Short mmCIF file of C-alpha atoms and ligand atoms in Angstrom, two decimals:
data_model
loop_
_atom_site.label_atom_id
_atom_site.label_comp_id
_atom_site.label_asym_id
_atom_site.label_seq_id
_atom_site.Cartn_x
_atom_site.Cartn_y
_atom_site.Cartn_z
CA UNK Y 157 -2.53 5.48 24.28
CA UNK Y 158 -0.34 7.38 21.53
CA UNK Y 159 -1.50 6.75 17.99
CA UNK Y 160 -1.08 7.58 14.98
CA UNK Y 161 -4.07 8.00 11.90
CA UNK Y 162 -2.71 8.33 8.18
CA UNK Y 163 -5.18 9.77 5.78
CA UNK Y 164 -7.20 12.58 7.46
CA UNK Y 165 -9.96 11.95 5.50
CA UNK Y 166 -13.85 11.19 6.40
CA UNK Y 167 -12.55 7.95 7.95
CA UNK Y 168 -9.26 9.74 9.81
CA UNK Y 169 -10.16 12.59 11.08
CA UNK Y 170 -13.57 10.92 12.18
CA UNK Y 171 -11.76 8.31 14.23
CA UNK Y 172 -9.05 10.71 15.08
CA UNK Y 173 -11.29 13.13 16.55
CA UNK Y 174 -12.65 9.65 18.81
CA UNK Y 175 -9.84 8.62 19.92
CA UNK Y 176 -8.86 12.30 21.18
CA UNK Y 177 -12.30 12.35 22.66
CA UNK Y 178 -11.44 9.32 24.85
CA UNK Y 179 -8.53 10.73 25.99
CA UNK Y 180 -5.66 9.26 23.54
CA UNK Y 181 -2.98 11.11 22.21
CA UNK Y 182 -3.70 11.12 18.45
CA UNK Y 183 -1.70 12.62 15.49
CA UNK Y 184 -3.76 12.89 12.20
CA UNK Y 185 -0.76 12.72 9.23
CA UNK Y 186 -2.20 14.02 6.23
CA UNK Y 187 -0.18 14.85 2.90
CA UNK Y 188 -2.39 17.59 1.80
CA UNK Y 189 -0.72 20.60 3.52
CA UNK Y 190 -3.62 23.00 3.03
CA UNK Y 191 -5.94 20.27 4.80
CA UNK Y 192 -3.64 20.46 7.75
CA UNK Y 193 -3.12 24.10 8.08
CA UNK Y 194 -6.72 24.56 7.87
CA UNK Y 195 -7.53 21.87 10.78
CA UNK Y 196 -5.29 23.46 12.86
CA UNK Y 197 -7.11 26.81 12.40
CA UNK Y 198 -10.45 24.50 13.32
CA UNK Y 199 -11.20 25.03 9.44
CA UNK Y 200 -12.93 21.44 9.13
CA UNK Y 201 -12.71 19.88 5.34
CA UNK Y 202 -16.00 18.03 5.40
CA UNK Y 203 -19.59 18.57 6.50
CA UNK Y 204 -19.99 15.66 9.45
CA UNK Y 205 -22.37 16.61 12.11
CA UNK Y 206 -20.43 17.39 15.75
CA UNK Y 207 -17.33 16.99 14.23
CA UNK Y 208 -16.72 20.57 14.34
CA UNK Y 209 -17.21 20.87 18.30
CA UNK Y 210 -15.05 17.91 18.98
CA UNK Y 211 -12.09 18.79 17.20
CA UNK Y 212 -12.44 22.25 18.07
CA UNK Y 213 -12.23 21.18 22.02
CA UNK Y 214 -9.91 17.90 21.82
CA UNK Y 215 -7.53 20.54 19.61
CA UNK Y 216 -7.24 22.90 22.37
CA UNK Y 217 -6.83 20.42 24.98
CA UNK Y 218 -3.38 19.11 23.28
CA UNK Y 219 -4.79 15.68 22.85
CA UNK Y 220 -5.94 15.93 18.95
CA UNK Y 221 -2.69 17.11 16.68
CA UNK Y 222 -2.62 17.59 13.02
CA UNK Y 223 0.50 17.24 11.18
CA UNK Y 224 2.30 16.81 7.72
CA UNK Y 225 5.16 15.25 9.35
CA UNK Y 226 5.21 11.64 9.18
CA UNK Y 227 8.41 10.87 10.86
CA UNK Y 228 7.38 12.96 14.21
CA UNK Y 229 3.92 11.58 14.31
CA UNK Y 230 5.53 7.85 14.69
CA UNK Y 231 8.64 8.92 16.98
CA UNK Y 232 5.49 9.52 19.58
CA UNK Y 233 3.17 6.85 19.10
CA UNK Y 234 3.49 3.21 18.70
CA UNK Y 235 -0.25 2.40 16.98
CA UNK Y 236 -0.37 3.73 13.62
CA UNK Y 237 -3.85 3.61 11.63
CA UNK Y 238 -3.63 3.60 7.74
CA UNK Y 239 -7.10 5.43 6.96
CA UNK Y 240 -5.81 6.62 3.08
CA UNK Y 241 -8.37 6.36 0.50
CA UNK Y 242 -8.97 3.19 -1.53
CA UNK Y 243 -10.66 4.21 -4.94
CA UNK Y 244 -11.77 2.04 -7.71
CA UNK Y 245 -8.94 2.10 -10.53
CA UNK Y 246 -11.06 2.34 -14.18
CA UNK Y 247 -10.93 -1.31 -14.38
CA UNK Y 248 -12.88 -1.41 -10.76
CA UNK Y 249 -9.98 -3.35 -9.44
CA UNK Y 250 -8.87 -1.54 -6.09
CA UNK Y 251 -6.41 1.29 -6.22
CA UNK Y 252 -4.09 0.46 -3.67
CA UNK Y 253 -1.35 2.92 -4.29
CA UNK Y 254 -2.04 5.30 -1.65
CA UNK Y 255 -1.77 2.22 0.80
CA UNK Y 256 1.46 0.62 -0.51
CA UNK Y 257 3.07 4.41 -0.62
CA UNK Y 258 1.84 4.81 3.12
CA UNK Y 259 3.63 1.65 3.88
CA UNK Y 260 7.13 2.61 2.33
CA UNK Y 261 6.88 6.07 4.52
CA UNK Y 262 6.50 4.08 7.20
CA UNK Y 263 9.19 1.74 6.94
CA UNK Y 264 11.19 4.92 6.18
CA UNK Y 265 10.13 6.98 8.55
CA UNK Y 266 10.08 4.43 11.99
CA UNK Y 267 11.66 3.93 15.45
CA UNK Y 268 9.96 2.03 17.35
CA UNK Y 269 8.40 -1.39 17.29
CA UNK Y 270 4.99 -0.63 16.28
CA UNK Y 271 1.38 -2.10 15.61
CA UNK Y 272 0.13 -1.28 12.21
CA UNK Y 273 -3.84 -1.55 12.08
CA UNK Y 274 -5.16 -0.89 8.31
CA UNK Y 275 -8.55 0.81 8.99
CA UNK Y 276 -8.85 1.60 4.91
CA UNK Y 277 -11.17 -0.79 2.97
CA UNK Y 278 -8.85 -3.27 1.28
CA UNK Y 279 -8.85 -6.39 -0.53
CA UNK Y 280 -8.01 -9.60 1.32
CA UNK Y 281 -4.40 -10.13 1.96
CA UNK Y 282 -3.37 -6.15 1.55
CA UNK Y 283 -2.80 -5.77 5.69
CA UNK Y 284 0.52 -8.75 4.79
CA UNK Y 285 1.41 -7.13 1.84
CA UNK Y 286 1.97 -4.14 3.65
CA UNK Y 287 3.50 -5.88 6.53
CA UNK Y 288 6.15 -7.10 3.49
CA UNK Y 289 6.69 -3.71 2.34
CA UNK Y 290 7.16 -2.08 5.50
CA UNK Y 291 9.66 -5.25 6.88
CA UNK Y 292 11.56 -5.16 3.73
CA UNK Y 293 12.10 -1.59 3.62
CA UNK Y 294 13.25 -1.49 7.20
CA UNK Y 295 17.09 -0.34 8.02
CA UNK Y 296 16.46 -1.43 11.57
CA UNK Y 297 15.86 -4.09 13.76
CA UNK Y 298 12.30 -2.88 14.59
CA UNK Y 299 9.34 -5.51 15.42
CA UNK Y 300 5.97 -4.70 13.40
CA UNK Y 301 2.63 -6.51 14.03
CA UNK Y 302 -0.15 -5.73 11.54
CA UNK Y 303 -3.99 -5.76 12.47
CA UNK Y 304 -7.13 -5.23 10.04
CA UNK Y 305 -9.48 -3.27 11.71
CA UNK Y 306 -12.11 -2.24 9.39
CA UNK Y 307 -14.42 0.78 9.71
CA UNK Y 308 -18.14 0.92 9.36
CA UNK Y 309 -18.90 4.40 9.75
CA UNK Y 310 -21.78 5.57 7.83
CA UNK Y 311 -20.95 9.53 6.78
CA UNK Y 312 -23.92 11.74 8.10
CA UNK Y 313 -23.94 9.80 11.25
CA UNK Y 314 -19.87 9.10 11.49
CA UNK Y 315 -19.51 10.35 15.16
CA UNK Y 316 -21.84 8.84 16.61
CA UNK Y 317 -21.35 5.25 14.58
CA UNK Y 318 -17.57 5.73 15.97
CA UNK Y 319 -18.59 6.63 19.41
CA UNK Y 320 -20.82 4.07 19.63
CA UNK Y 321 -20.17 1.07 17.38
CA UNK Y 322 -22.33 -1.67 16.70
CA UNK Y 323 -19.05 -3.98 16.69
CA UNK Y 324 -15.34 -3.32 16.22
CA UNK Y 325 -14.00 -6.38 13.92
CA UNK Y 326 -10.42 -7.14 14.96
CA UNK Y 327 -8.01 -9.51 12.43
CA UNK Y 328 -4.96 -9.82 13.98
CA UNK Y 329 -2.40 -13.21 14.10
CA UNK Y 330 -1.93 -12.83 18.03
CA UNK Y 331 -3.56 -12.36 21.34
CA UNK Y 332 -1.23 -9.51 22.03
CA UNK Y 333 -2.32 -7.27 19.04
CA UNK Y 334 -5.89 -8.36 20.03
CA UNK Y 335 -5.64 -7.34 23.51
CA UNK Y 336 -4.15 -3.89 22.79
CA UNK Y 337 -6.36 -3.39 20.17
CA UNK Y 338 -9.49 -4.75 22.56
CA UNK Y 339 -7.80 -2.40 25.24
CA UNK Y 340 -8.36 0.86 23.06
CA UNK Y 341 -11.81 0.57 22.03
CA UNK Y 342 -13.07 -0.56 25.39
CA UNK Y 343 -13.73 2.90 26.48
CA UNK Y 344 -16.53 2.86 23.77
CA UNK Y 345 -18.22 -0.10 24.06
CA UNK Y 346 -18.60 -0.03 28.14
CA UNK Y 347 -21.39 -1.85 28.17
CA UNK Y 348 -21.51 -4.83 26.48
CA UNK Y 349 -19.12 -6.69 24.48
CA UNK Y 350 -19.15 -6.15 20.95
CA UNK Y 351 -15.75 -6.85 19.70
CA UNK Y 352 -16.03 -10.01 17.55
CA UNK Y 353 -11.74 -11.22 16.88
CA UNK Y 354 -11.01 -13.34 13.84
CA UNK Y 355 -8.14 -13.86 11.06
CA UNK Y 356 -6.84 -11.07 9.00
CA UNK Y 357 -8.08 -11.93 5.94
CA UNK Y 358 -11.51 -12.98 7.47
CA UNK Y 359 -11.34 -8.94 8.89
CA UNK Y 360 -10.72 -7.73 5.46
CA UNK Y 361 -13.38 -9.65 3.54
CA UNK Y 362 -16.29 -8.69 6.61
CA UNK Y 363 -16.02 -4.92 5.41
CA UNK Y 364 -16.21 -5.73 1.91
CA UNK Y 365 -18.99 -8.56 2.61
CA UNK Y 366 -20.87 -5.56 4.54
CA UNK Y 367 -21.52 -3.28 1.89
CA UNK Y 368 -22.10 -5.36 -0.85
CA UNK Y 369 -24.91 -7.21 0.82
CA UNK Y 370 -26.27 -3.78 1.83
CA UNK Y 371 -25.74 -2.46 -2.05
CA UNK Y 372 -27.54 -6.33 -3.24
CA UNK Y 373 -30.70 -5.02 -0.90
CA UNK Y 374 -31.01 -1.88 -2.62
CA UNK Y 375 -30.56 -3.29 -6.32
CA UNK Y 376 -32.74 -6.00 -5.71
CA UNK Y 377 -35.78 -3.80 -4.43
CA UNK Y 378 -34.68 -1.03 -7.12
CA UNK Y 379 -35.10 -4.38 -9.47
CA UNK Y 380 -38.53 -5.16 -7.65
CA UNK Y 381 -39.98 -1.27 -7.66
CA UNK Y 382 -39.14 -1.89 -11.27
CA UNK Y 383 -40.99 -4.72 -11.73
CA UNK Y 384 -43.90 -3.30 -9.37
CA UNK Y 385 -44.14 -0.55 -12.03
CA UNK Y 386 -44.86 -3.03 -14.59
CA UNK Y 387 -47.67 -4.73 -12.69
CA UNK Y 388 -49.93 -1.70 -11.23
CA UNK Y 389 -48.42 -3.27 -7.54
CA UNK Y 390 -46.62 -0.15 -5.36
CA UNK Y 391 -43.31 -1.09 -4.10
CA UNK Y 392 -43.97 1.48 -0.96
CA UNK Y 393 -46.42 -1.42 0.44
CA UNK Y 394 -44.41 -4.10 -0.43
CA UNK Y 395 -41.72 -3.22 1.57
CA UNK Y 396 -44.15 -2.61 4.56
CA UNK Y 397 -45.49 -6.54 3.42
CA UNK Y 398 -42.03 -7.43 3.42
CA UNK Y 399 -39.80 -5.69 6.04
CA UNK Y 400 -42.54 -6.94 8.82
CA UNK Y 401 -40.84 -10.38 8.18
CA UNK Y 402 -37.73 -10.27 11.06
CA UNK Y 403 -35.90 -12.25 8.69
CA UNK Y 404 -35.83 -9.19 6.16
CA UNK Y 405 -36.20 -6.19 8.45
CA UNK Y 406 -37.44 -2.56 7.08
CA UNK Y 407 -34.16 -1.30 6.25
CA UNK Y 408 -32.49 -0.68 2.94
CA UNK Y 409 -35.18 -1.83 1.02
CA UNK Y 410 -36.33 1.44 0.14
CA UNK Y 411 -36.62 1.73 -4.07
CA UNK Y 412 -35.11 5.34 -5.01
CA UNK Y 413 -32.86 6.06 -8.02
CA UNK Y 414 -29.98 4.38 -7.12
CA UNK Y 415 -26.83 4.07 -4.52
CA UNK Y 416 -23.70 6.54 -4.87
CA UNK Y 417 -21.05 7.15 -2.11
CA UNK Y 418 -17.31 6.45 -1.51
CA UNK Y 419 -17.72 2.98 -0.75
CA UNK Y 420 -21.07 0.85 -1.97
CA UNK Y 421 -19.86 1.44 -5.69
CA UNK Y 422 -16.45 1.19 -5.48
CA UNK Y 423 -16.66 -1.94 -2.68
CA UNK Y 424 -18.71 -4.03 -5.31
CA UNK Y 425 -16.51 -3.87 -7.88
CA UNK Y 426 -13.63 -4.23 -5.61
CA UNK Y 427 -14.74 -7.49 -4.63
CA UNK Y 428 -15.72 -8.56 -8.00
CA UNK Y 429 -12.64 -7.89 -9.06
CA UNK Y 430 -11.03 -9.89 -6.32
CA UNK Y 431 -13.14 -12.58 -6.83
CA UNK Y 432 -12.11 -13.03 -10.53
CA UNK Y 433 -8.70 -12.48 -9.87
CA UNK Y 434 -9.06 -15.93 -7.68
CA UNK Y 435 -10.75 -17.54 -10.59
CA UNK Y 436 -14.47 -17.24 -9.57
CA UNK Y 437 -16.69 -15.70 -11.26
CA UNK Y 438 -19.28 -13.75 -9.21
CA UNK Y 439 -22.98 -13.41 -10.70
CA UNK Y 440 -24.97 -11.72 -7.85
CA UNK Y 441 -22.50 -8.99 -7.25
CA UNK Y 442 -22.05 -7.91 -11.04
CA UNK Y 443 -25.46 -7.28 -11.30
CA UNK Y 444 -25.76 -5.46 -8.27
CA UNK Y 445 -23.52 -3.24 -9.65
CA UNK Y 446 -25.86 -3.03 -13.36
CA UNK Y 447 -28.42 -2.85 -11.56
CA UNK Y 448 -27.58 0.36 -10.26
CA UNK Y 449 -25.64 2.08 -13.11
CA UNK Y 450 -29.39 1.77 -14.66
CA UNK Y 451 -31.49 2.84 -11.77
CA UNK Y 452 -29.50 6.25 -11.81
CA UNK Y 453 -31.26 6.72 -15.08
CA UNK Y 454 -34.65 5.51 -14.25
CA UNK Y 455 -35.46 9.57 -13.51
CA UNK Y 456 -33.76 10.23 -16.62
CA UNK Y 457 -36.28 7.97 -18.78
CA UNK Y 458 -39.64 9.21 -16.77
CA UNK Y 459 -38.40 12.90 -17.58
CA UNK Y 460 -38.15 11.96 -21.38
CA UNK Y 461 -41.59 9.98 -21.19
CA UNK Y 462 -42.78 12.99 -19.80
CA UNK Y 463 -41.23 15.94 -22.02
CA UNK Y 464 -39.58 13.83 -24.85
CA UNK Y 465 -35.53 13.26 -25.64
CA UNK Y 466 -34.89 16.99 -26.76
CA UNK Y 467 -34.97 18.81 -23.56
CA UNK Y 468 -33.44 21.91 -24.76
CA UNK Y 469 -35.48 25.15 -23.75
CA UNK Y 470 -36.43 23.04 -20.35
CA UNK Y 471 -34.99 24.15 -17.16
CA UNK Y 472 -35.14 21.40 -14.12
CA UNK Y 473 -34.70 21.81 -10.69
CA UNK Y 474 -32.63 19.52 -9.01
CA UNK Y 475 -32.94 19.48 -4.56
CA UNK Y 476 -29.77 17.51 -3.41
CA UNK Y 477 -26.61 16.52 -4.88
CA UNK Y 478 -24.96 14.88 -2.55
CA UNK Y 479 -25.24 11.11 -2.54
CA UNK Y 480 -27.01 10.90 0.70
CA UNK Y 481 -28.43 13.34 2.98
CA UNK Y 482 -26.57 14.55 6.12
CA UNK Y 483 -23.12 14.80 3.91
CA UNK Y 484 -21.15 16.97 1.33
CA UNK Y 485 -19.77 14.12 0.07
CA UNK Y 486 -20.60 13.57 -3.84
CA UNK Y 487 -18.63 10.28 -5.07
CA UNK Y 488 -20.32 8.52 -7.23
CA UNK Y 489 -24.24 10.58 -6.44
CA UNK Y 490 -26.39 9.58 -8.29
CA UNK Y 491 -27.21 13.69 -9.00
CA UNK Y 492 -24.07 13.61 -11.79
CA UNK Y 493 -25.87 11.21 -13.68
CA UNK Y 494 -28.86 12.50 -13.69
CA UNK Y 495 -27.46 16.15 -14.46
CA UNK Y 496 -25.18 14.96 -17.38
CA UNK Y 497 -28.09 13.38 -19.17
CA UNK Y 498 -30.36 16.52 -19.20
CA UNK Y 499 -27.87 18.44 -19.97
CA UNK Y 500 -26.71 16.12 -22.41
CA UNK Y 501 -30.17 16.46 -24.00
CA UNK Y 502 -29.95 20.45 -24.40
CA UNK Y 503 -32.18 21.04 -20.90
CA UNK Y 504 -30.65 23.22 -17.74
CA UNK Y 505 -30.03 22.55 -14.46
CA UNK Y 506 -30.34 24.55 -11.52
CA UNK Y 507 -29.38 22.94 -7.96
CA UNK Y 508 -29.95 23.26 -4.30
CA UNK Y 509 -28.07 21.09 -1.68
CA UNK Y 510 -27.64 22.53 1.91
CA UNK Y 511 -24.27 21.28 2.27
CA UNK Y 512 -23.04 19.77 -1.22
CA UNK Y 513 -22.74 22.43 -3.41
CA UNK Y 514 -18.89 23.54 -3.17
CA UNK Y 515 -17.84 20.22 -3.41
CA UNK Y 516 -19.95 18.66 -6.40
CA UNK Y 517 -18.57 21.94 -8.17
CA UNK Y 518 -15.07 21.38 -7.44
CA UNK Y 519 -15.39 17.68 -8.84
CA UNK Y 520 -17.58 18.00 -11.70
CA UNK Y 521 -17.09 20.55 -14.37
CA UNK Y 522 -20.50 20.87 -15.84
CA UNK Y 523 -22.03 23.43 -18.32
CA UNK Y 524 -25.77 24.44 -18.20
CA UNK Y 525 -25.89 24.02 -14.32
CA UNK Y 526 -26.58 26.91 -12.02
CA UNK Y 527 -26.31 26.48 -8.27
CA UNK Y 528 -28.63 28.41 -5.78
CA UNK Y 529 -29.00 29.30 -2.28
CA UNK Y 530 -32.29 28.28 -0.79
CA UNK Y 531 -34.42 25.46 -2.14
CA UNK Y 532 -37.29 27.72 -3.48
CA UNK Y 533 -34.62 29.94 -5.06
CA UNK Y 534 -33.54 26.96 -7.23
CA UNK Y 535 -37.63 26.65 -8.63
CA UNK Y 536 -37.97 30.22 -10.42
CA UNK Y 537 -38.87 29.98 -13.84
CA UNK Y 538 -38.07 25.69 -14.18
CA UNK Y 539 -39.98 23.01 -15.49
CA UNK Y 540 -39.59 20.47 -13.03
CA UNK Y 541 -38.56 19.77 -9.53
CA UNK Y 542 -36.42 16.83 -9.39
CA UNK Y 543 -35.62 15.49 -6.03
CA UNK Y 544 -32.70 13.28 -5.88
CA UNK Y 545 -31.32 13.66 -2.23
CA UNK Y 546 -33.89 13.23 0.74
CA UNK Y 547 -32.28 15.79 3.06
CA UNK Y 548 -34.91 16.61 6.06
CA UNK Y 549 -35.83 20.35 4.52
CA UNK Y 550 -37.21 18.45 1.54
CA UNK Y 551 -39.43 16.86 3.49
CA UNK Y 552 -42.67 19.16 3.99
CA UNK Y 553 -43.36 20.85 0.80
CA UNK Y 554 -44.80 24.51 0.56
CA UNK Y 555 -47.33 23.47 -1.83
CA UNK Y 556 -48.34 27.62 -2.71
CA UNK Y 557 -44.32 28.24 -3.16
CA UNK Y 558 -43.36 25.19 -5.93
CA UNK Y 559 -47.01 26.44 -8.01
CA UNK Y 560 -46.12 29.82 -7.25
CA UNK Y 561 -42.49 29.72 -8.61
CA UNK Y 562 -42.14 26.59 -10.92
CA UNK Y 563 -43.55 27.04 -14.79
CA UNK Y 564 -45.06 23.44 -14.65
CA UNK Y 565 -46.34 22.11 -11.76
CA UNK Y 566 -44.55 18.71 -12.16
CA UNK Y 567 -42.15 16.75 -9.35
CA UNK Y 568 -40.28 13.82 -10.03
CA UNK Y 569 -39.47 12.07 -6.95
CA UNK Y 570 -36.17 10.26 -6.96
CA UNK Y 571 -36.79 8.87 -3.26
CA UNK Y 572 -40.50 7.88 -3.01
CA UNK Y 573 -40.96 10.90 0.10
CA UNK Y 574 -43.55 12.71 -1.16
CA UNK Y 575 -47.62 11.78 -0.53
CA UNK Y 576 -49.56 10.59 -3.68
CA UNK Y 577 -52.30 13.13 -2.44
CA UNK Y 578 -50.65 16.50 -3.64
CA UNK Y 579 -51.88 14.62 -7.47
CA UNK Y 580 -55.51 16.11 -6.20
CA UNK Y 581 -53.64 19.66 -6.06
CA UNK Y 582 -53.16 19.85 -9.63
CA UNK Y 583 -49.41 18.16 -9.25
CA UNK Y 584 -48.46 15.75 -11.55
CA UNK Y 585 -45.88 13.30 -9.42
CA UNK Y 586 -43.70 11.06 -10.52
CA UNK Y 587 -42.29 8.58 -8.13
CA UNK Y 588 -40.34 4.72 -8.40
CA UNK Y 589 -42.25 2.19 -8.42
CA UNK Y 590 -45.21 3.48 -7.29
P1 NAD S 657 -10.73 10.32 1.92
O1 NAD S 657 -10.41 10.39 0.48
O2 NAD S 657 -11.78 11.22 2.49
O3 NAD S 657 -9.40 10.56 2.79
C1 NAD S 657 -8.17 10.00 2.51
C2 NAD S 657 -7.09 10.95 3.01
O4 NAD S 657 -5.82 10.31 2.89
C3 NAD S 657 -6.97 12.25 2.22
O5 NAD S 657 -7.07 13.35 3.09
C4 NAD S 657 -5.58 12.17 1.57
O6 NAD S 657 -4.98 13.44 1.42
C5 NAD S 657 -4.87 11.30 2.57
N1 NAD S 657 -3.63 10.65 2.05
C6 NAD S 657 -3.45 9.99 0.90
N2 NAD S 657 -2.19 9.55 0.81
C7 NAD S 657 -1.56 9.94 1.95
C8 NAD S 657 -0.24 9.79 2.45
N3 NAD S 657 0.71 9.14 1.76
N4 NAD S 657 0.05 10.33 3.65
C9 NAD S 657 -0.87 11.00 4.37
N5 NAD S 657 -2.14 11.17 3.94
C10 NAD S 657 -2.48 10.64 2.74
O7 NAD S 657 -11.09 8.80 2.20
P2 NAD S 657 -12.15 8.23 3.26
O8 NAD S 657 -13.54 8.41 2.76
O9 NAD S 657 -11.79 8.71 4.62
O10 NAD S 657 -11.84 6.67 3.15
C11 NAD S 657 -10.64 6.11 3.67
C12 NAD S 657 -10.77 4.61 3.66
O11 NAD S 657 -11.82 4.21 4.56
C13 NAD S 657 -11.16 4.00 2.30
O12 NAD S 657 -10.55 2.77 2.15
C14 NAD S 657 -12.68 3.83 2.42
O13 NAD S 657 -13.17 2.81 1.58
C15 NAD S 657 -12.81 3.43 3.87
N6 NAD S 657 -14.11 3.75 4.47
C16 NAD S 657 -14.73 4.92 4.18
C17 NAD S 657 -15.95 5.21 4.78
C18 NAD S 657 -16.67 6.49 4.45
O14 NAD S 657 -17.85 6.59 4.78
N7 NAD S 657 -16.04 7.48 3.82
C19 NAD S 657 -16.52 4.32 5.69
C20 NAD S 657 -15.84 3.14 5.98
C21 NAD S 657 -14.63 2.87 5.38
#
């Protein structure tokens, strides 16, 4: 098949690069010019595992093309995926911009009769709104069908998600759109059938459904690791007590200091915000979303408990700024937070992240940080290891290295990974909700 992807983002070039692999003919539009020319040097923009090797390979096979130009992309393809970002406006509602502006170069910029399938997270009824723009907008007689098709990649693990989904959600309003749609993602679901076809608007809510039920698991055990605190209970067995029960399952009920990302954040307020603007007024969702804003600071407070509010001639340690491990990207991490309030209270910062570090500099423009090159690097001469991303090489501590190099031998453990035990080593640990 010939396709198009718009937005060569984590999404677009993700799915792009899958496509290619399967043996489409994909063009990844992007607007960003230096993006492009650097993909076409292999230069890839993000840290995603095996993405490197597979657009390396479907690049120099012909199949995998990056372009600026719109207008040649859809001259040679007839299934065009909008994969621009979505970002929360301040108000939380959903910027849509980038979407609407997408659609108007299409409808400038088309031939043929095309399918449009919106693979961006967008509120319900955005894929017919587009569909307006582009038909209204159109000099010629050209036939457009519009699909949602949402995405549920999760970044770290984005190839292989895309490779091998657990289901591709289809919303289209005929069986022809379904069937071409079914027809390119049967190469990657050989084996069983996991396409599940509905409405449109039914497609558009599932994606927005998804995460906030996922971000509602992670408040509500951050709310019970809270509460577990409180009571001398230790939210580490109650989740084993718990997750045993099939109904609730192990995952995402881990406590930690709080979600971040491209999507949980924004996606919760986007569909609070679409809820209100239909006249309901969601209570679960808005304080998933408090919920969180405070658990970013629940470090915060056990570092002031621990040293008091003026942390000025401190220096803290900080292993992993991005909002997840296995990713660069730092939307929304909770790491900001917890930087800006140290600093805030006249302490320093010095970071680690394996893969993070360019890109939380480029976004936020903080004084009193200092960013370093190995993870025992970072503790010379600091106050505190704080561990806010659970990348692997966090894992196994070199006890003789943190007393050797830190002042104080003190860790505050934003993700619950480290053993109670190293407390009989002299450490003092702090940990949530346990
Ligand atoms: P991103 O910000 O990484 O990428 C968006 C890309 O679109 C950028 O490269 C930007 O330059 C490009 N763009 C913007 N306007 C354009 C235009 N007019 N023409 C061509 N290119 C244009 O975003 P992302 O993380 O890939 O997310 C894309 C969408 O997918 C969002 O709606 C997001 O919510 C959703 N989503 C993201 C993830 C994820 O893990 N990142 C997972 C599932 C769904």
């Amino acid at each position: 098949m010939k396709i198009t992807i718009i937005g060569t983002g984590y999404v677009g070039l993700v799915t792009g690069t899958c496509f290619a692999e399967m043996g489409n003919k994909v063009y990844c539009v992007d607007n960003d010019l230096e993006k492009i020319a650097n993909l076409k040097e292999n230069i890839i923009p993000i840290y995603e595992p095996n993405l490197e090797t597979l657009v390396k390979s479907n690049q120099n096979k012909g199949d995998l093309i990056f372009t600026t130009n719109l207008k040649d992309a859809l001259d040679n393809s007839n299934i065009i995926f909008i994969a621009v970002g979505t970002p929360a406006s301040d108000d939380g509602s959903v910027n849509l911009d980038y979407v609407y502006n997408v659609a108007l170069e299409i409808a400038e910029n088309i031939t043929n009769d095309s399918l449009i399938v919106i693979k961006s997270t967008v509120p319900v009824g955005t894929a017919f709104k587009v569909k307006e723009i582009i038909e209204s907008n159109l000099d010629e007689d050209i036939k457009i069908d519009i699909a949602s098709n949402p995405e549920f990649l999760k970044e770290g693990v984005a190839i292989n998600d895309c490779m091998h989904p657990d289901r591709v959600i289809i919303g289209a309003e005929n069986e022809m759109v379904f069937d071409t749609l079914k027809e390119l993602y049967s190469s990657f679901i050989v084996n069983n059938d996991r396409f599940i076809l509905m409405d449109v608007r039914s497609a558009e809510m599932s994606k927005y459904v998804a995460n906030a039920l996922l971000a509602t698991k992670i408040s509500f055990m951050n709310e019970i690791a809270n509460i577990c605190e409180k009571t001398g209970a230790n939210v580490k067995n109650v989740r084993l007590g718990i997750g045993s029960d099939k109904r609730i399952g192990y995952d995402f009920i881990y406590a930690g200091c709080g979600y971040g990302g491209s999507c949980f954040p924004k996606d919760v307020k986007g569909l609070i915000n679409t809820a209100m603007d239909n006249g309901y007024v969601p209570k679960i969702l808005s304080y998933v979303d408090e919920v969180n804003e405070n658990q970013k600071l629940v470090l915060v407070n056990k570092i002031i408990d621990r040293f008091g509010e003026d942390l000025s001639g401190l220096t803290f340690s900080i292993w992993g700024l991005s909002f997840k491990p296995q990713t660069d990207d730092v939307r929304c991490a909770p790491s900001l937070k917890i930087a800006s309030e140290i600093i805030k209270r006249g302490g320093k910062i010095k970071a680690y992240d394996p893969k993070a570090i360019d890109n939380f500099k480029l976004n936020f423009d903080l004084d009193n940080i200092t960013y370093k090159k190995s993870k025992y690097d970072v503790l010379d001469d600091s106050d505190a290891l704080i561990l806010i991303t659970e990348w692997k090489e966090f894992r196994a501590l070199d006890l003789d290295e943190l007393s050797k190099r830190l002042n104080q031998k003190i860790i505050f453990d934003g993700r619950n990974i480290y053993s109670p035990k190293i407390r009989e080593l002299g450490f003092e640990l702090y940990q949530i909700g346990c």
